[in-house]
CSV table of C-alpha atoms in Angstrom, one decimal:
chain,number,residue,atom,x,y,z
S,1005,MET,CA,-0.9,-10.4,60.2
S,1006,GLN,CA,-2.2,-6.5,60.0
S,1007,PRO,CA,-0.8,-3.4,59.4
S,1008,PRO,CA,1.2,-1.4,62.6
S,1009,GLN,CA,-0.9,0.6,64.7
S,1010,GLU,CA,0.0,3.7,66.6
S,1011,PRO,CA,1.3,3.0,70.3
S,1012,GLU,CA,-0.9,3.1,73.4
S,1013,LYS,CA,-1.0,6.2,75.5
S,1014,TRP,CA,1.0,5.2,78.8
S,1015,GLU,CA,0.6,8.0,82.0
S,1016,GLY,CA,4.0,8.6,84.2
S,1017,VAL,CA,7.7,7.8,83.4
S,1018,ARG,CA,8.6,4.6,80.6
S,1019,GLU,CA,11.8,3.1,81.7
S,1020,ALA,CA,13.6,3.3,78.0
S,1021,VAL,CA,17.4,2.1,79.0
S,1022,LYS,CA,17.1,-1.3,77.7
S,1023,ASP,CA,16.7,-3.0,74.5
S,1024,GLY,CA,13.7,-4.4,73.4
S,1025,VAL,CA,13.2,-7.7,71.8
S,1026,ILE,CA,14.0,-8.9,68.8
S,1027,CYS,CA,11.2,-9.8,66.3
S,1028,PRO,CA,10.6,-13.8,65.8
S,1029,GLN,CA,13.7,-15.6,63.3
S,1030,ARG,CA,16.4,-18.3,63.2
S,1031,ASN,CA,19.4,-16.8,61.6
S,1032,ILE,CA,19.8,-18.9,57.9
S,1033,PHE,CA,23.2,-16.6,57.7
S,1034,ILE,CA,25.7,-17.9,60.6
S,1035,LYS,CA,25.1,-21.8,61.4
S,1036,SER,CA,25.5,-21.3,64.8
S,1037,LEU,CA,22.7,-19.0,65.3
S,1038,PHE,CA,20.3,-21.4,63.3
S,1039,PHE,CA,17.3,-21.5,66.1
S,1040,LEU,CA,14.3,-19.5,66.9
S,1041,ALA,CA,14.7,-16.4,68.9
S,1042,GLY,CA,12.3,-13.3,69.6
S,1043,GLU,CA,9.0,-12.7,70.4
S,1044,GLU,CA,5.9,-11.2,68.6
S,1045,ASP,CA,5.6,-8.1,70.3
S,1046,CYS,CA,8.6,-6.6,68.9
S,1047,LEU,CA,7.5,-3.6,67.1
S,1048,TYR,CA,9.8,-1.7,69.2
S,1049,LEU,CA,12.7,1.3,68.6
S,1050,ASN,CA,15.8,2.7,70.0
S,1051,VAL,CA,16.5,6.3,70.1
S,1052,TYR,CA,20.3,7.1,70.9
S,1053,THR,CA,20.9,11.1,71.6
S,1054,PRO,CA,23.8,12.8,73.3
S,1055,LYS,CA,21.2,15.3,74.7
S,1056,VAL,CA,17.9,15.6,75.6
S,1057,ASN,CA,15.1,17.8,75.8
S,1058,ALA,CA,16.9,20.2,73.1
S,1059,THR,CA,14.6,23.2,72.2
S,1060,SER,CA,16.9,24.3,69.5
S,1061,ASP,CA,20.4,23.7,67.9
S,1062,LEU,CA,18.4,20.4,66.9
S,1063,LEU,CA,20.5,17.0,65.5
S,1064,PRO,CA,20.3,15.6,62.1
S,1065,VAL,CA,18.5,12.3,62.6
S,1066,MET,CA,20.2,9.1,61.5
S,1067,VAL,CA,17.3,6.2,60.9
S,1068,PHE,CA,18.9,2.4,60.7
S,1069,TYR,CA,17.0,-0.3,59.0
S,1070,HIS,CA,19.1,-3.9,59.5
S,1071,GLY,CA,20.0,-6.6,57.1
S,1072,GLY,CA,19.1,-9.8,56.5
S,1073,ALA,CA,17.1,-10.7,54.2
S,1074,TRP,CA,14.1,-9.8,55.7
S,1075,VAL,CA,14.0,-12.7,57.2
S,1076,THR,CA,17.0,-12.2,60.5
S,1077,GLY,CA,18.4,-9.5,62.3
S,1078,SER,CA,17.6,-6.8,64.7
S,1079,GLY,CA,18.8,-3.1,65.2
S,1080,ASN,CA,19.2,-3.2,69.2
S,1081,SER,CA,23.2,-2.1,70.5
S,1082,LYS,CA,23.9,-5.6,70.9
S,1083,TYR,CA,24.2,-5.8,66.8
S,1084,TYR,CA,24.8,-2.1,66.1
S,1085,PRO,CA,26.4,-0.2,68.9
S,1086,PRO,CA,25.8,3.6,68.9
S,1087,GLU,CA,29.0,5.0,69.9
S,1088,TYR,CA,30.8,5.8,66.6
S,1089,LEU,CA,27.6,7.7,65.0
S,1090,LEU,CA,26.8,10.0,68.5
S,1091,ASP,CA,30.3,11.0,68.8
S,1092,LYS,CA,29.6,13.1,65.6
S,1093,ASP,CA,26.4,14.8,67.2
S,1094,VAL,CA,23.6,13.1,65.6
S,1095,VAL,CA,20.6,11.4,67.2
S,1096,LEU,CA,20.4,7.5,65.7
S,1097,VAL,CA,17.4,5.8,65.5
S,1098,SER,CA,17.8,1.4,64.9
S,1099,ILE,CA,14.0,-0.4,64.7
S,1100,GLU,CA,12.6,-3.3,64.8
S,1101,TYR,CA,10.3,-4.8,62.0
S,1102,ARG,CA,8.9,-8.0,61.5
S,1103,LEU,CA,10.8,-10.8,59.3
S,1104,GLY,CA,10.3,-13.4,57.3
S,1105,PRO,CA,6.5,-14.7,56.7
S,1106,LEU,CA,5.3,-12.6,59.2
S,1107,GLY,CA,6.2,-9.5,57.7
S,1108,PHE,CA,6.0,-10.9,54.3
S,1109,LEU,CA,3.6,-13.1,54.0
S,1110,SER,CA,1.3,-11.7,50.4
S,1111,MET,CA,-1.6,-13.7,48.6
S,1112,GLU,CA,-1.0,-10.6,46.6
S,1113,ASP,CA,-4.9,-9.1,47.4
S,1114,GLU,CA,-6.6,-6.8,49.3
S,1115,GLU,CA,-6.8,-8.9,52.2
S,1116,LEU,CA,-2.9,-10.2,52.4
S,1117,PRO,CA,-1.0,-7.5,50.0
S,1118,GLY,CA,2.6,-8.0,51.7
S,1119,ASN,CA,5.1,-5.8,52.6
S,1120,LEU,CA,4.3,-5.4,56.2
S,1121,GLY,CA,7.9,-5.3,57.2
S,1122,LEU,CA,8.0,-2.3,55.1
S,1123,LYS,CA,5.0,-1.0,56.7
S,1124,ASP,CA,6.7,-1.2,60.2
S,1125,GLN,CA,9.3,1.3,59.0
S,1126,VAL,CA,6.9,3.8,58.1
S,1127,GLN,CA,5.6,3.9,61.2
S,1128,SER,CA,8.8,4.3,62.6
S,1129,LEU,CA,9.0,7.3,59.9
S,1130,LYS,CA,6.1,8.9,61.3
S,1131,TRP,CA,6.9,8.5,65.1
S,1132,ILE,CA,10.5,9.5,64.5
S,1133,GLN,CA,8.3,12.8,63.2
S,1134,LYS,CA,5.9,13.5,66.0
S,1135,ASN,CA,8.7,12.6,68.6
S,1136,ILE,CA,12.2,13.2,67.8
S,1137,LYS,CA,12.4,16.9,69.2
S,1138,SER,CA,11.9,15.4,72.2
S,1139,PHE,CA,15.6,13.7,71.8
S,1140,GLY,CA,17.0,16.6,70.0
S,1141,GLY,CA,16.7,15.5,66.6
S,1142,ASN,CA,15.5,17.6,64.0
S,1143,PRO,CA,12.4,16.2,62.4
S,1144,ASP,CA,13.3,17.8,59.3
S,1145,LEU,CA,16.6,16.4,58.7
S,1146,VAL,CA,16.1,12.8,58.8
S,1147,THR,CA,18.3,10.5,56.6
S,1148,ILE,CA,17.3,6.5,56.2
S,1149,PHE,CA,20.1,4.1,56.0
S,1150,GLY,CA,20.4,0.7,56.1
S,1151,GLU,CA,22.3,-2.3,54.8
S,1152,SER,CA,21.3,-4.9,52.5
S,1153,ALA,CA,17.9,-5.8,53.1
S,1154,GLY,CA,17.8,-2.6,54.9
S,1155,GLY,CA,19.5,-0.9,52.0
S,1156,ALA,CA,16.8,-2.0,49.5
S,1157,SER,CA,14.1,-0.7,52.0
S,1158,VAL,CA,15.8,2.8,51.7
S,1159,HIS,CA,15.4,2.7,48.1
S,1160,TYR,CA,11.6,1.2,48.4
S,1161,HIS,CA,11.0,3.8,51.1
S,1162,MET,CA,12.2,6.1,47.9
S,1163,LEU,CA,9.9,5.0,45.5
S,1164,SER,CA,7.0,4.5,48.1
S,1165,PRO,CA,3.6,6.8,48.3
S,1166,MET,CA,3.4,5.8,51.9
S,1167,SER,CA,6.8,6.9,52.9
S,1168,ARG,CA,6.7,10.8,51.0
S,1169,GLY,CA,7.6,13.2,52.8
S,1170,LEU,CA,9.1,11.2,55.9
S,1171,PHE,CA,12.8,11.8,55.3
S,1172,HIS,CA,15.2,13.9,53.1
S,1173,ARG,CA,18.4,12.3,52.5
S,1174,ALA,CA,19.0,8.8,52.0
S,1175,ILE,CA,22.1,5.9,52.2
S,1176,SER,CA,21.5,2.4,50.8
S,1177,GLN,CA,24.5,0.4,52.0
S,1178,SER,CA,25.0,-2.7,49.7
S,1179,GLY,CA,21.2,-3.3,48.5
S,1180,THR,CA,18.7,-1.8,46.5
S,1181,GLY,CA,14.8,-2.2,44.9
S,1182,MET,CA,17.0,-3.7,41.9
S,1183,CYS,CA,18.7,-6.4,43.1
S,1184,SER,CA,17.8,-10.1,42.1
S,1185,TRP,CA,16.9,-11.1,45.4
S,1186,ALA,CA,14.5,-7.5,46.4
S,1187,LEU,CA,11.2,-8.1,44.9
S,1188,GLY,CA,8.9,-11.0,44.8
S,1189,ALA,CA,7.8,-12.3,40.7
S,1190,PRO,CA,4.2,-12.0,40.4
S,1191,GLY,CA,2.8,-15.2,41.8
S,1192,VAL,CA,6.0,-16.1,43.5
S,1193,THR,CA,5.0,-15.0,47.2
S,1194,ARG,CA,1.7,-16.0,46.8
S,1195,ASN,CA,2.7,-19.6,45.9
S,1196,ASN,CA,4.5,-19.6,48.8
S,1197,THR,CA,2.0,-18.2,51.4
S,1198,ILE,CA,0.0,-20.8,49.9
S,1199,LYS,CA,2.4,-23.5,50.4
S,1200,LEU,CA,3.0,-22.6,53.8
S,1201,ALA,CA,-0.7,-22.5,54.9
S,1202,LYS,CA,-0.9,-25.8,53.6
S,1203,VAL,CA,2.7,-27.2,55.6
S,1204,LEU,CA,0.7,-26.0,58.7
S,1205,GLY,CA,-2.7,-27.6,57.7
S,1206,CYS,CA,-4.3,-24.3,57.1
S,1207,PRO,CA,-6.6,-23.7,54.0
S,1208,SER,CA,-5.3,-21.7,51.1
S,1209,SER,CA,-8.6,-20.1,49.9
S,1210,PRO,CA,-10.2,-17.4,50.7
S,1211,THR,CA,-7.5,-15.7,52.2
S,1212,ARG,CA,-9.7,-14.4,55.4
S,1213,ASP,CA,-9.7,-18.0,56.4
S,1214,MET,CA,-5.9,-18.9,56.0
S,1215,ILE,CA,-5.1,-15.9,57.8
S,1216,ALA,CA,-7.6,-16.8,60.6
S,1217,CYS,CA,-6.2,-20.2,60.6
S,1218,LEU,CA,-2.3,-18.8,60.7
S,1219,ARG,CA,-3.0,-16.4,63.9
S,1220,LYS,CA,-4.1,-19.1,65.7
S,1221,LYS,CA,-0.4,-21.2,64.9
S,1222,PRO,CA,2.2,-20.8,67.2
S,1223,PHE,CA,5.1,-18.1,65.4
S,1224,GLY,CA,7.7,-21.0,66.0
S,1225,GLU,CA,5.8,-22.9,63.8
S,1226,ILE,CA,5.3,-20.2,61.7
S,1227,ILE,CA,9.3,-19.2,61.4
S,1228,THR,CA,10.4,-23.0,60.8
S,1229,THR,CA,8.5,-23.8,57.9
S,1230,ASP,CA,11.3,-21.8,56.0
S,1231,VAL,CA,13.3,-25.9,56.1
S,1232,GLU,CA,10.5,-26.4,53.5
S,1233,PHE,CA,11.7,-23.8,50.9
S,1234,MET,CA,15.3,-24.8,51.2
S,1235,VAL,CA,16.6,-26.1,47.8
S,1236,TRP,CA,20.5,-26.2,48.6
S,1237,ASN,CA,22.8,-25.0,51.8
S,1238,LYS,CA,20.2,-23.1,53.1
S,1239,GLY,CA,18.9,-21.9,49.5
S,1240,PRO,CA,17.3,-20.1,47.9
S,1241,MET,CA,17.1,-17.2,50.6
S,1242,ILE,CA,14.0,-14.9,51.1
S,1243,PRO,CA,10.7,-17.3,50.1
S,1244,PHE,CA,8.8,-14.4,51.4
S,1245,LYS,CA,10.0,-10.8,49.5
S,1246,PRO,CA,8.5,-7.4,49.0
S,1247,VAL,CA,5.8,-7.8,46.6
S,1248,VAL,CA,4.0,-5.3,44.2
S,1249,GLU,CA,0.5,-4.4,45.7
S,1250,LYS,CA,-2.4,-4.0,43.2
S,1251,SER,CA,-3.9,-1.1,45.2
S,1252,ARG,CA,-2.2,2.3,44.3
S,1253,ASP,CA,-2.0,3.2,47.5
S,1254,GLY,CA,0.5,0.6,48.4
S,1255,PHE,CA,3.8,0.4,50.1
S,1256,ILE,CA,5.2,-0.7,46.2
S,1257,PRO,CA,2.5,0.1,43.8
S,1258,GLN,CA,4.2,-0.1,40.8
S,1259,HIS,CA,7.9,-1.7,39.8
S,1260,PRO,CA,11.0,0.0,41.1
S,1261,GLU,CA,12.2,0.0,37.5
S,1262,ASP,CA,8.7,1.4,36.3
S,1263,ALA,CA,8.6,4.0,39.3
S,1264,THR,CA,11.8,5.3,39.1
S,1265,ARG,CA,11.4,6.5,34.5
S,1266,ALA,CA,7.7,7.2,35.7
S,1267,GLY,CA,9.7,9.6,38.1
S,1268,LYS,CA,8.1,8.9,41.5
S,1269,LEU,CA,11.9,8.7,43.0
S,1270,ALA,CA,11.5,11.1,46.3
S,1271,LYS,CA,13.8,14.3,45.6
S,1272,VAL,CA,16.7,13.5,48.0
S,1273,PRO,CA,20.0,12.9,48.0
S,1274,TRP,CA,21.0,9.4,47.8
S,1275,MET,CA,24.2,7.5,48.2
S,1276,THR,CA,24.8,3.8,47.5
S,1277,GLY,CA,27.4,1.1,46.5
S,1278,VAL,CA,28.6,-1.9,46.9
S,1279,ASN,CA,31.9,-3.4,48.7
S,1280,SER,CA,34.4,-5.1,46.4
S,1281,GLY,CA,33.7,-8.8,47.8
S,1282,GLU,CA,30.4,-8.7,48.3
S,1283,GLY,CA,30.0,-12.3,47.3
S,1284,ALA,CA,32.3,-13.9,49.7
S,1285,MET,CA,29.2,-13.6,51.6
S,1286,GLY,CA,28.0,-16.6,49.4
S,1287,ALA,CA,30.8,-18.1,48.5
S,1288,ALA,CA,32.1,-18.4,52.3
S,1289,ALA,CA,28.7,-20.3,53.2
S,1290,PHE,CA,30.2,-23.1,51.1
S,1291,TYR,CA,33.7,-23.1,50.7
S,1292,ASP,CA,34.6,-24.5,54.3
S,1293,ASP,CA,32.6,-27.9,53.2
S,1294,GLU,CA,33.8,-29.8,50.5
S,1295,LYS,CA,31.3,-31.7,49.5
S,1296,LEU,CA,29.2,-28.8,49.1
S,1297,VAL,CA,31.9,-27.4,46.7
S,1298,LYS,CA,32.1,-30.4,44.7
S,1299,GLU,CA,27.9,-30.0,44.0
S,1300,PHE,CA,27.9,-26.7,43.2
S,1301,ASP,CA,30.3,-27.6,40.2
S,1302,GLU,CA,28.8,-30.6,39.4
S,1303,LYS,CA,25.4,-29.4,39.7
S,1304,PHE,CA,26.1,-26.0,38.1
S,1305,ASN,CA,23.5,-25.4,35.8
S,1306,GLU,CA,20.7,-26.5,38.2
S,1307,LEU,CA,21.8,-24.8,41.5
S,1308,VAL,CA,23.1,-21.3,39.5
S,1309,PRO,CA,18.9,-20.7,38.4
S,1310,ILE,CA,18.0,-21.6,41.7
S,1311,ILE,CA,20.6,-19.6,43.9
S,1312,PHE,CA,20.5,-16.5,41.4
S,1313,PHE,CA,16.7,-16.0,40.8
S,1314,LEU,CA,17.4,-16.5,36.8
S,1315,HIS,CA,13.4,-17.6,36.8
S,1316,ARG,CA,12.0,-14.3,37.4
S,1317,GLU,CA,13.3,-12.9,33.8
S,1318,LYS,CA,10.3,-14.2,31.9
S,1319,GLY,CA,11.4,-15.8,28.8
S,1320,LEU,CA,15.0,-17.0,29.7
S,1321,ASP,CA,16.3,-20.3,28.9
S,1322,VAL,CA,17.9,-20.6,32.3
S,1323,GLN,CA,19.9,-23.8,31.5
S,1324,GLU,CA,21.6,-22.0,28.5
S,1325,ALA,CA,22.2,-19.1,30.9
S,1326,ALA,CA,23.6,-20.9,33.1
S,1327,ARG,CA,26.2,-22.5,30.9
S,1328,GLN,CA,27.0,-18.8,29.4
S,1329,ILE,CA,27.3,-18.0,33.0
S,1330,ARG,CA,29.7,-21.1,33.7
S,1331,ARG,CA,31.6,-19.9,30.2
S,1332,PHE,CA,32.1,-16.1,31.7
S,1333,TYR,CA,33.0,-17.0,34.9
S,1334,PHE,CA,35.6,-20.0,35.2
S,1335,GLY,CA,35.8,-21.3,31.5
S,1336,GLY,CA,36.8,-24.7,31.5
S,1337,LYS,CA,38.1,-24.8,34.8
S,1338,PRO,CA,36.3,-26.5,37.3
S,1339,VAL,CA,34.8,-24.8,40.7
S,1340,ASP,CA,37.2,-25.6,43.1
S,1341,ASN,CA,39.6,-24.3,45.7
S,1342,SER,CA,41.6,-22.4,42.9
S,1343,THR,CA,38.9,-20.6,41.6
S,1344,VAL,CA,37.4,-19.5,44.7
S,1345,ASN,CA,37.8,-15.7,43.4
S,1346,ARG,CA,36.0,-16.2,40.6
S,1347,VAL,CA,32.5,-17.5,42.7
S,1348,VAL,CA,33.1,-14.4,44.8
S,1349,ASP,CA,33.0,-12.6,41.7
S,1350,LEU,CA,29.9,-14.5,40.3
S,1351,TYR,CA,28.0,-14.3,43.8
S,1352,THR,CA,29.0,-10.5,43.6
S,1353,ASP,CA,27.9,-9.4,40.6
S,1354,ALA,CA,24.7,-11.1,40.8
S,1355,TRP,CA,23.2,-10.4,43.9
S,1356,PHE,CA,24.9,-6.9,44.2
S,1357,LEU,CA,26.4,-5.1,41.9
S,1358,ALA,CA,24.0,-5.6,38.8
S,1359,GLY,CA,21.1,-4.0,41.3
S,1360,ALA,CA,23.3,-1.3,42.0
S,1361,ASP,CA,24.2,-0.5,38.9
S,1362,GLU,CA,20.6,-0.5,37.1
S,1363,ALA,CA,19.3,1.8,40.0
S,1364,VAL,CA,22.5,4.1,40.3
S,1365,ARG,CA,21.9,4.8,36.2
S,1366,LEU,CA,18.6,4.6,36.6
S,1367,SER,CA,18.3,7.6,39.3
S,1368,TYR,CA,20.9,9.7,37.3
S,1369,GLU,CA,18.4,9.3,33.9
S,1370,TYR,CA,14.9,9.8,35.8
S,1371,ALA,CA,16.0,11.3,39.5
S,1372,LYS,CA,16.2,15.1,39.8
S,1373,ALA,CA,18.1,14.9,42.9
S,1374,PRO,CA,22.0,14.4,43.6
S,1375,VAL,CA,23.0,10.6,43.7
S,1376,TYR,CA,26.3,9.1,44.8
S,1377,TYR,CA,27.6,6.0,44.1
S,1378,TYR,CA,30.6,4.4,46.1
S,1379,TYR,CA,32.5,1.4,45.8
S,1380,PHE,CA,34.8,0.2,49.1
S,1381,SER,CA,37.6,-2.2,48.5
S,1382,TYR,CA,39.3,-1.6,52.3
S,1383,ARG,CA,40.4,-5.4,53.6
S,1384,GLY,CA,40.5,-4.6,57.5
S,1385,SER,CA,41.5,-6.9,60.5
S,1386,ALA,CA,38.1,-8.5,61.0
S,1387,SER,CA,35.8,-9.0,57.7
S,1388,PHE,CA,32.3,-10.7,57.9
S,1389,SER,CA,33.6,-13.7,55.9
S,1390,SER,CA,34.8,-15.5,58.7
S,1391,ILE,CA,31.0,-15.4,60.4
S,1392,PHE,CA,29.1,-16.5,57.1
S,1393,GLY,CA,31.6,-19.0,56.9
S,1394,ASP,CA,34.8,-20.8,58.7
S,1395,VAL,CA,36.8,-19.8,56.0
S,1396,LYS,CA,40.4,-19.2,56.6
S,1397,GLN,CA,41.6,-17.1,53.2
S,1398,ASP,CA,41.1,-13.6,52.3
S,1399,MET,CA,37.7,-13.5,50.2
S,1400,GLY,CA,38.0,-10.1,49.5
S,1401,THR,CA,35.9,-7.0,50.8
S,1402,CYS,CA,32.6,-8.9,51.9
S,1403,HIS,CA,29.2,-7.9,52.2
S,1404,ALA,CA,28.2,-6.1,55.5
S,1405,ASP,CA,32.4,-5.4,56.1
S,1406,GLU,CA,31.7,-1.2,56.0
S,1407,LEU,CA,29.7,-2.1,59.0
S,1408,ILE,CA,32.6,-2.4,61.0
S,1409,TYR,CA,33.7,1.4,60.3
S,1410,LEU,CA,30.3,3.0,61.4
S,1411,PHE,CA,29.2,0.2,65.0
S,1412,PRO,CA,32.0,-0.7,67.2
S,1413,MET,CA,31.5,-4.5,66.3
S,1414,GLU,CA,34.3,-6.0,69.1
S,1415,ARG,CA,31.0,-8.5,70.4
S,1416,LEU,CA,31.5,-9.8,66.7
S,1417,PHE,CA,35.0,-9.9,66.6
S,1418,PRO,CA,36.5,-10.4,70.2
S,1419,ASP,CA,40.1,-11.8,69.0
S,1420,VAL,CA,41.2,-9.1,66.7
S,1421,LYS,CA,42.6,-6.4,66.6
S,1422,PHE,CA,42.0,-3.7,65.2
S,1423,SER,CA,44.9,-2.0,63.0
S,1424,GLU,CA,46.0,2.2,63.1
S,1425,LYS,CA,44.7,1.8,59.6
S,1426,ASP,CA,41.1,0.2,60.6
S,1427,GLU,CA,40.7,3.4,62.7
S,1428,GLU,CA,41.7,5.6,59.7
S,1429,TYR,CA,38.8,3.9,57.7
S,1430,ILE,CA,36.3,3.9,61.1
S,1431,LYS,CA,37.3,8.3,60.7
S,1432,ILE,CA,36.5,8.4,57.0
S,1433,PHE,CA,33.2,6.2,57.2
S,1434,VAL,CA,31.8,8.0,59.8
S,1435,ASP,CA,32.6,11.7,58.8
S,1436,LEU,CA,31.4,10.7,55.2
S,1437,TRP,CA,28.3,9.1,56.8
S,1438,THR,CA,27.2,11.5,59.1
S,1439,ASN,CA,28.4,15.0,56.8
S,1440,PHE,CA,25.9,13.5,54.0
S,1441,ALA,CA,23.2,13.3,56.7
S,1442,ARG,CA,24.4,17.4,57.7
S,1443,THR,CA,24.0,18.1,54.4
S,1444,GLY,CA,23.3,15.6,51.4
């Protein structure tokens, strides 16, 4: 529960041909993976390069931050194989960072300010600046890119004084710091941290005593407190989010909107966007269960404020807001199989599109650098909607589907035969992303 440290030096040749361990977690999005995995000694990064020991013609560097709601995921090659990007002569770096309470506990004070997982990411960027030449990479041409929570992480790096000068381009896929799930409202993460401590029998104050107690707990006990925060179908997601820190030297010293208006956004080219059916992630998670669909319909006004974080809006009558949301998306219709596309739209708008749109508009108005906004609507042979839930219907271009065209995903979709059209989109995506890394 401390900021990351410089790695210790070693002598001789260090074997670095296998993935490191993943950080402690359990996957709240995939039912078959809802088990404890990972180890605490997990702050490793993977470097993939077409050439080593280059002294000239250094290659663009692309640094990838994985998604997973800052709760689950990994950057290793089992999740994100490098072949597509390496074919375009770039150096790819993917990293591990602390997740869940181990990475995002916060008492919103100086003892436990929060954002440790994001500070792990900063440490990786510092390492890259010092060492990437040894792998043929250009430290003056670094693009950070990420998806979902990784995309929001990228946006935070653009706003953070701790990351200034460590990268030169940025891509946020399906996630910005202005998404409804991306920032803890004042006091919420603190209250959740106190709740976690009490569940584990630790004092809630002073903070240093809480930390000392939690450090003695096995990480598995800390991670598996996640069930204490689940209200409906493993939601609301992300009880431990990034927070605004009280220190001006913190990773997030100011609300993203205020920081953008104040001209704090890094002056680097930024590309961001969304998929047309992002919300299939949310819909697929319960549309394979008739009981959950019925509950969503019958308890709509109760569940919507929780699922979509309406309580973060000060002064908002959340019950009236829920009623208006129901009228807008469903009219007088019930939530059932006939309205699945409207449920997808609701999740898309609330979790992704609203935050992306706000971030782009503010960036365009206040930033002094190019901003590019994409909208992806191709539904290929494979879709992450089949992973988020066992659903058969076409829910559109799901959250994370663009990753299929940036990283080889045969392991996740072993029964899918990719079409010629899929291959065309792989070429388009890889060209777009690597060209942006080269030229901005």
